[in-house]
JSON list of C-alpha atoms in Angstrom, two decimals:
[
{"chain": "A", "resi": 703, "resn": "ASP", "atom": "CA", "xyz": [-129.23, 141.88, 8.47]},
{"chain": "A", "resi": 704, "resn": "ASN", "atom": "CA", "xyz": [-125.86, 140.88, 9.67]},
{"chain": "A", "resi": 705, "resn": "ARG", "atom": "CA", "xyz": [-125.64, 144.32, 10.38]},
{"chain": "A", "resi": 706, "resn": "LEU", "atom": "CA", "xyz": [-128.06, 144.79, 12.63]},
{"chain": "A", "resi": 707, "resn": "ILE", "atom": "CA", "xyz": [-127.53, 144.76, 16.75]},
{"chain": "A", "resi": 708, "resn": "GLY", "atom": "CA", "xyz": [-129.81, 142.53, 18.53]},
{"chain": "A", "resi": 709, "resn": "THR", "atom": "CA", "xyz": [-132.74, 143.94, 16.91]},
{"chain": "A", "resi": 710, "resn": "SER", "atom": "CA", "xyz": [-134.73, 144.41, 13.65]},
{"chain": "A", "resi": 711, "resn": "LYS", "atom": "CA", "xyz": [-135.89, 148.04, 13.91]},
{"chain": "A", "resi": 712, "resn": "THR", "atom": "CA", "xyz": [-134.65, 150.40, 12.06]},
{"chain": "A", "resi": 713, "resn": "THR", "atom": "CA", "xyz": [-133.92, 155.00, 12.20]},
{"chain": "A", "resi": 714, "resn": "ALA", "atom": "CA", "xyz": [-137.68, 155.12, 11.27]},
{"chain": "A", "resi": 715, "resn": "ASP", "atom": "CA", "xyz": [-138.71, 153.05, 14.36]},
{"chain": "A", "resi": 716, "resn": "ASP", "atom": "CA", "xyz": [-138.18, 154.48, 18.40]},
{"chain": "A", "resi": 717, "resn": "ASN", "atom": "CA", "xyz": [-134.82, 153.80, 19.54]},
{"chain": "A", "resi": 718, "resn": "PHE", "atom": "CA", "xyz": [-134.24, 154.03, 22.72]},
{"chain": "A", "resi": 719, "resn": "ASP", "atom": "CA", "xyz": [-135.26, 150.60, 23.91]},
{"chain": "A", "resi": 720, "resn": "THR", "atom": "CA", "xyz": [-134.17, 150.60, 28.09]},
{"chain": "A", "resi": 721, "resn": "GLY", "atom": "CA", "xyz": [-134.26, 146.27, 27.34]},
{"chain": "A", "resi": 722, "resn": "HIS", "atom": "CA", "xyz": [-132.40, 146.59, 24.20]},
{"chain": "A", "resi": 723, "resn": "PRO", "atom": "CA", "xyz": [-129.33, 143.78, 24.97]},
{"chain": "A", "resi": 724, "resn": "LEU", "atom": "CA", "xyz": [-127.05, 146.71, 23.97]},
{"chain": "A", "resi": 725, "resn": "TYR", "atom": "CA", "xyz": [-128.42, 149.52, 26.48]},
{"chain": "A", "resi": 726, "resn": "GLN", "atom": "CA", "xyz": [-128.70, 146.63, 28.81]},
{"chain": "A", "resi": 727, "resn": "THR", "atom": "CA", "xyz": [-124.92, 145.48, 28.58]},
{"chain": "A", "resi": 728, "resn": "ILE", "atom": "CA", "xyz": [-123.22, 150.00, 28.20]},
{"chain": "A", "resi": 729, "resn": "ALA", "atom": "CA", "xyz": [-125.60, 150.19, 31.73]},
{"chain": "A", "resi": 730, "resn": "MET", "atom": "CA", "xyz": [-123.89, 147.39, 33.41]},
{"chain": "A", "resi": 731, "resn": "LEU", "atom": "CA", "xyz": [-121.05, 148.35, 32.13]},
{"chain": "A", "resi": 732, "resn": "SER", "atom": "CA", "xyz": [-120.92, 152.54, 32.98]},
{"chain": "A", "resi": 733, "resn": "SER", "atom": "CA", "xyz": [-122.37, 150.93, 36.71]},
{"chain": "A", "resi": 734, "resn": "LEU", "atom": "CA", "xyz": [-118.99, 149.57, 37.09]},
{"chain": "A", "resi": 735, "resn": "ARG", "atom": "CA", "xyz": [-117.24, 152.31, 35.89]},
{"chain": "A", "resi": 736, "resn": "LYS", "atom": "CA", "xyz": [-118.67, 155.11, 38.20]},
{"chain": "A", "resi": 737, "resn": "GLU", "atom": "CA", "xyz": [-118.47, 152.07, 41.05]},
{"chain": "A", "resi": 738, "resn": "HIS", "atom": "CA", "xyz": [-114.60, 151.49, 40.84]},
{"chain": "A", "resi": 739, "resn": "PRO", "atom": "CA", "xyz": [-113.37, 154.65, 39.73]},
{"chain": "A", "resi": 740, "resn": "ALA", "atom": "CA", "xyz": [-110.02, 152.63, 39.02]},
{"chain": "A", "resi": 741, "resn": "LEU", "atom": "CA", "xyz": [-112.24, 151.95, 35.76]},
{"chain": "A", "resi": 742, "resn": "ARG", "atom": "CA", "xyz": [-112.07, 155.74, 34.60]},
{"chain": "A", "resi": 743, "resn": "ARG", "atom": "CA", "xyz": [-109.16, 157.03, 36.03]},
{"chain": "A", "resi": 744, "resn": "SER", "atom": "CA", "xyz": [-106.41, 155.15, 37.05]},
{"chain": "A", "resi": 745, "resn": "PRO", "atom": "CA", "xyz": [-103.02, 154.34, 34.38]},
{"chain": "A", "resi": 746, "resn": "MET", "atom": "CA", "xyz": [-103.23, 151.98, 31.53]},
{"chain": "A", "resi": 747, "resn": "THR", "atom": "CA", "xyz": [-102.00, 149.47, 30.33]},
{"chain": "A", "resi": 748, "resn": "LEU", "atom": "CA", "xyz": [-102.65, 148.06, 26.91]},
{"chain": "A", "resi": 749, "resn": "ARG", "atom": "CA", "xyz": [-102.50, 144.75, 26.51]},
{"chain": "A", "resi": 750, "resn": "MET", "atom": "CA", "xyz": [-103.91, 143.20, 22.99]},
{"chain": "A", "resi": 751, "resn": "ASP", "atom": "CA", "xyz": [-105.01, 144.46, 20.12]},
{"chain": "A", "resi": 752, "resn": "GLU", "atom": "CA", "xyz": [-105.32, 142.14, 17.18]},
{"chain": "A", "resi": 753, "resn": "GLU", "atom": "CA", "xyz": [-107.46, 143.21, 14.62]},
{"chain": "A", "resi": 754, "resn": "LYS", "atom": "CA", "xyz": [-107.80, 140.06, 12.94]},
{"chain": "A", "resi": 755, "resn": "SER", "atom": "CA", "xyz": [-109.03, 138.11, 16.14]},
{"chain": "A", "resi": 756, "resn": "GLY", "atom": "CA", "xyz": [-111.69, 141.15, 16.78]},
{"chain": "A", "resi": 757, "resn": "ILE", "atom": "CA", "xyz": [-109.48, 141.12, 20.35]},
{"chain": "A", "resi": 758, "resn": "PHE", "atom": "CA", "xyz": [-108.84, 144.40, 22.32]},
{"chain": "A", "resi": 759, "resn": "ALA", "atom": "CA", "xyz": [-107.63, 144.44, 25.85]},
{"chain": "A", "resi": 760, "resn": "VAL", "atom": "CA", "xyz": [-106.12, 146.19, 28.70]},
{"chain": "A", "resi": 761, "resn": "SER", "atom": "CA", "xyz": [-105.44, 146.96, 32.79]},
{"chain": "A", "resi": 762, "resn": "ARG", "atom": "CA", "xyz": [-106.71, 149.73, 34.95]},
{"chain": "A", "resi": 763, "resn": "PHE", "atom": "CA", "xyz": [-104.69, 149.76, 38.14]},
{"chain": "A", "resi": 764, "resn": "ASP", "atom": "CA", "xyz": [-106.13, 151.61, 41.02]},
{"chain": "A", "resi": 765, "resn": "PRO", "atom": "CA", "xyz": [-103.81, 154.00, 42.33]},
{"chain": "A", "resi": 766, "resn": "VAL", "atom": "CA", "xyz": [-104.53, 152.88, 46.39]},
{"chain": "A", "resi": 767, "resn": "ASN", "atom": "CA", "xyz": [-103.93, 149.92, 46.51]},
{"chain": "A", "resi": 768, "resn": "GLY", "atom": "CA", "xyz": [-102.40, 148.60, 43.17]},
{"chain": "A", "resi": 769, "resn": "ALA", "atom": "CA", "xyz": [-105.48, 145.96, 42.17]},
{"chain": "A", "resi": 770, "resn": "GLU", "atom": "CA", "xyz": [-104.98, 145.35, 38.33]},
{"chain": "A", "resi": 771, "resn": "TYR", "atom": "CA", "xyz": [-109.05, 145.10, 36.43]},
{"chain": "A", "resi": 772, "resn": "LEU", "atom": "CA", "xyz": [-108.82, 143.77, 33.29]},
{"chain": "A", "resi": 773, "resn": "ILE", "atom": "CA", "xyz": [-111.46, 144.20, 30.72]},
{"chain": "A", "resi": 774, "resn": "VAL", "atom": "CA", "xyz": [-111.25, 142.64, 27.77]},
{"chain": "A", "resi": 775, "resn": "PHE", "atom": "CA", "xyz": [-113.60, 143.15, 24.44]},
{"chain": "A", "resi": 776, "resn": "ASN", "atom": "CA", "xyz": [-114.37, 140.65, 21.83]},
{"chain": "A", "resi": 777, "resn": "THR", "atom": "CA", "xyz": [-115.42, 142.06, 18.28]},
{"chain": "A", "resi": 778, "resn": "SER", "atom": "CA", "xyz": [-115.78, 139.49, 16.28]},
{"chain": "A", "resi": 779, "resn": "THR", "atom": "CA", "xyz": [-118.65, 137.40, 15.73]},
{"chain": "A", "resi": 780, "resn": "THR", "atom": "CA", "xyz": [-116.22, 133.79, 17.04]},
{"chain": "A", "resi": 781, "resn": "GLY", "atom": "CA", "xyz": [-115.31, 133.60, 20.14]},
{"chain": "A", "resi": 782, "resn": "TRP", "atom": "CA", "xyz": [-111.84, 133.45, 21.08]},
{"chain": "A", "resi": 783, "resn": "SER", "atom": "CA", "xyz": [-109.90, 132.21, 24.16]},
{"chain": "A", "resi": 784, "resn": "GLY", "atom": "CA", "xyz": [-106.30, 132.47, 24.28]},
{"chain": "A", "resi": 785, "resn": "GLN", "atom": "CA", "xyz": [-103.02, 133.79, 27.27]},
{"chain": "A", "resi": 786, "resn": "ILE", "atom": "CA", "xyz": [-103.46, 137.20, 27.40]},
{"chain": "A", "resi": 787, "resn": "GLU", "atom": "CA", "xyz": [-100.39, 139.62, 29.30]},
{"chain": "A", "resi": 788, "resn": "VAL", "atom": "CA", "xyz": [-101.40, 140.49, 32.99]},
{"chain": "A", "resi": 789, "resn": "ASP", "atom": "CA", "xyz": [-99.01, 142.30, 35.42]},
{"chain": "A", "resi": 790, "resn": "ALA", "atom": "CA", "xyz": [-96.89, 139.13, 37.39]},
{"chain": "A", "resi": 791, "resn": "GLY", "atom": "CA", "xyz": [-97.42, 140.54, 41.03]},
{"chain": "A", "resi": 792, "resn": "SER", "atom": "CA", "xyz": [-101.25, 140.45, 40.25]},
{"chain": "A", "resi": 793, "resn": "GLY", "atom": "CA", "xyz": [-102.87, 137.93, 42.65]},
{"chain": "A", "resi": 794, "resn": "ALA", "atom": "CA", "xyz": [-106.37, 135.55, 41.28]},
{"chain": "A", "resi": 795, "resn": "PHE", "atom": "CA", "xyz": [-108.41, 137.15, 38.95]},
{"chain": "A", "resi": 796, "resn": "ARG", "atom": "CA", "xyz": [-112.10, 136.90, 39.89]},
{"chain": "A", "resi": 797, "resn": "PRO", "atom": "CA", "xyz": [-115.28, 138.56, 37.35]},
{"chain": "A", "resi": 798, "resn": "PHE", "atom": "CA", "xyz": [-116.89, 141.52, 37.69]},
{"chain": "A", "resi": 799, "resn": "TYR", "atom": "CA", "xyz": [-118.40, 141.20, 34.59]},
{"chain": "A", "resi": 800, "resn": "GLY", "atom": "CA", "xyz": [-118.84, 137.89, 32.12]},
{"chain": "A", "resi": 801, "resn": "GLN", "atom": "CA", "xyz": [-116.92, 134.77, 32.26]},
{"chain": "A", "resi": 802, "resn": "CYS", "atom": "CA", "xyz": [-113.63, 135.46, 34.05]},
{"chain": "A", "resi": 803, "resn": "PRO", "atom": "CA", "xyz": [-111.55, 132.15, 34.78]},
{"chain": "A", "resi": 804, "resn": "THR", "atom": "CA", "xyz": [-110.93, 132.56, 39.12]},
{"chain": "A", "resi": 805, "resn": "GLY", "atom": "CA", "xyz": [-107.84, 131.53, 40.31]},
{"chain": "A", "resi": 806, "resn": "ARG", "atom": "CA", "xyz": [-104.01, 132.21, 39.21]},
{"chain": "A", "resi": 807, "resn": "GLY", "atom": "CA", "xyz": [-102.92, 130.65, 35.95]},
{"chain": "A", "resi": 808, "resn": "VAL", "atom": "CA", "xyz": [-98.72, 131.26, 34.65]},
{"chain": "A", "resi": 809, "resn": "PRO", "atom": "CA", "xyz": [-97.37, 134.18, 36.31]},
{"chain": "A", "resi": 810, "resn": "GLY", "atom": "CA", "xyz": [-97.72, 137.19, 34.10]},
{"chain": "A", "resi": 811, "resn": "THR", "atom": "CA", "xyz": [-100.41, 135.48, 32.01]},
{"chain": "A", "resi": 812, "resn": "ILE", "atom": "CA", "xyz": [-104.11, 134.31, 32.56]},
{"chain": "A", "resi": 813, "resn": "ARG", "atom": "CA", "xyz": [-106.11, 132.55, 30.30]},
{"chain": "A", "resi": 814, "resn": "ILE", "atom": "CA", "xyz": [-109.17, 134.20, 28.90]},
{"chain": "A", "resi": 815, "resn": "THR", "atom": "CA", "xyz": [-112.14, 132.40, 27.17]},
{"chain": "A", "resi": 816, "resn": "ILE", "atom": "CA", "xyz": [-114.55, 135.31, 25.95]},
{"chain": "A", "resi": 817, "resn": "PRO", "atom": "CA", "xyz": [-117.61, 134.41, 22.99]},
{"chain": "A", "resi": 818, "resn": "ALA", "atom": "CA", "xyz": [-118.17, 136.33, 20.64]},
{"chain": "A", "resi": 819, "resn": "LEU", "atom": "CA", "xyz": [-119.11, 141.13, 20.52]},
{"chain": "A", "resi": 820, "resn": "SER", "atom": "CA", "xyz": [-118.95, 140.63, 24.12]},
{"chain": "A", "resi": 821, "resn": "THR", "atom": "CA", "xyz": [-116.83, 142.26, 27.25]},
{"chain": "A", "resi": 822, "resn": "VAL", "atom": "CA", "xyz": [-115.32, 140.63, 29.90]},
{"chain": "A", "resi": 823, "resn": "VAL", "atom": "CA", "xyz": [-113.60, 142.75, 33.33]},
{"chain": "A", "resi": 824, "resn": "CYS", "atom": "CA", "xyz": [-111.88, 141.10, 36.05]},
{"chain": "A", "resi": 825, "resn": "ARG", "atom": "CA", "xyz": [-110.22, 142.25, 39.10]},
{"chain": "A", "resi": 826, "resn": "ALA", "atom": "CA", "xyz": [-107.23, 140.92, 40.88]},
{"chain": "A", "resi": 827, "resn": "ASP", "atom": "CA", "xyz": [-105.72, 142.50, 43.71]},
{"chain": "A", "resi": 828, "resn": "ARG", "atom": "CA", "xyz": [-101.82, 142.15, 44.36]},
{"chain": "A", "resi": 829, "resn": "GLY", "atom": "CA", "xyz": [-100.03, 138.93, 44.82]}
]
């Protein structure tokens, strides 16, 4: 059944499974959010919201040092690759979660390749 997310369990089964892929992903993202205050309370900019491609991306900015965190979600069942706008003053991005390109591309954009049903979190200090 393609409506299932990583399991064949039904609502009749015990669904609190700490080994479940969705549980593991949420736990990892929650940990990142706890470690980096900018991911929970900082200015945010919408970078991309494309229903057709399934890509939703935002940037959060650390109010102390100006670091940019780019968070990209792929809600599609197919992978995606393309350019996403970022702050032109951001330096080289590095991965925080998932595969994030290293280095700099054209100022003001970053090329992201993200698998289906995945999340990527990248960070760049001020250039």
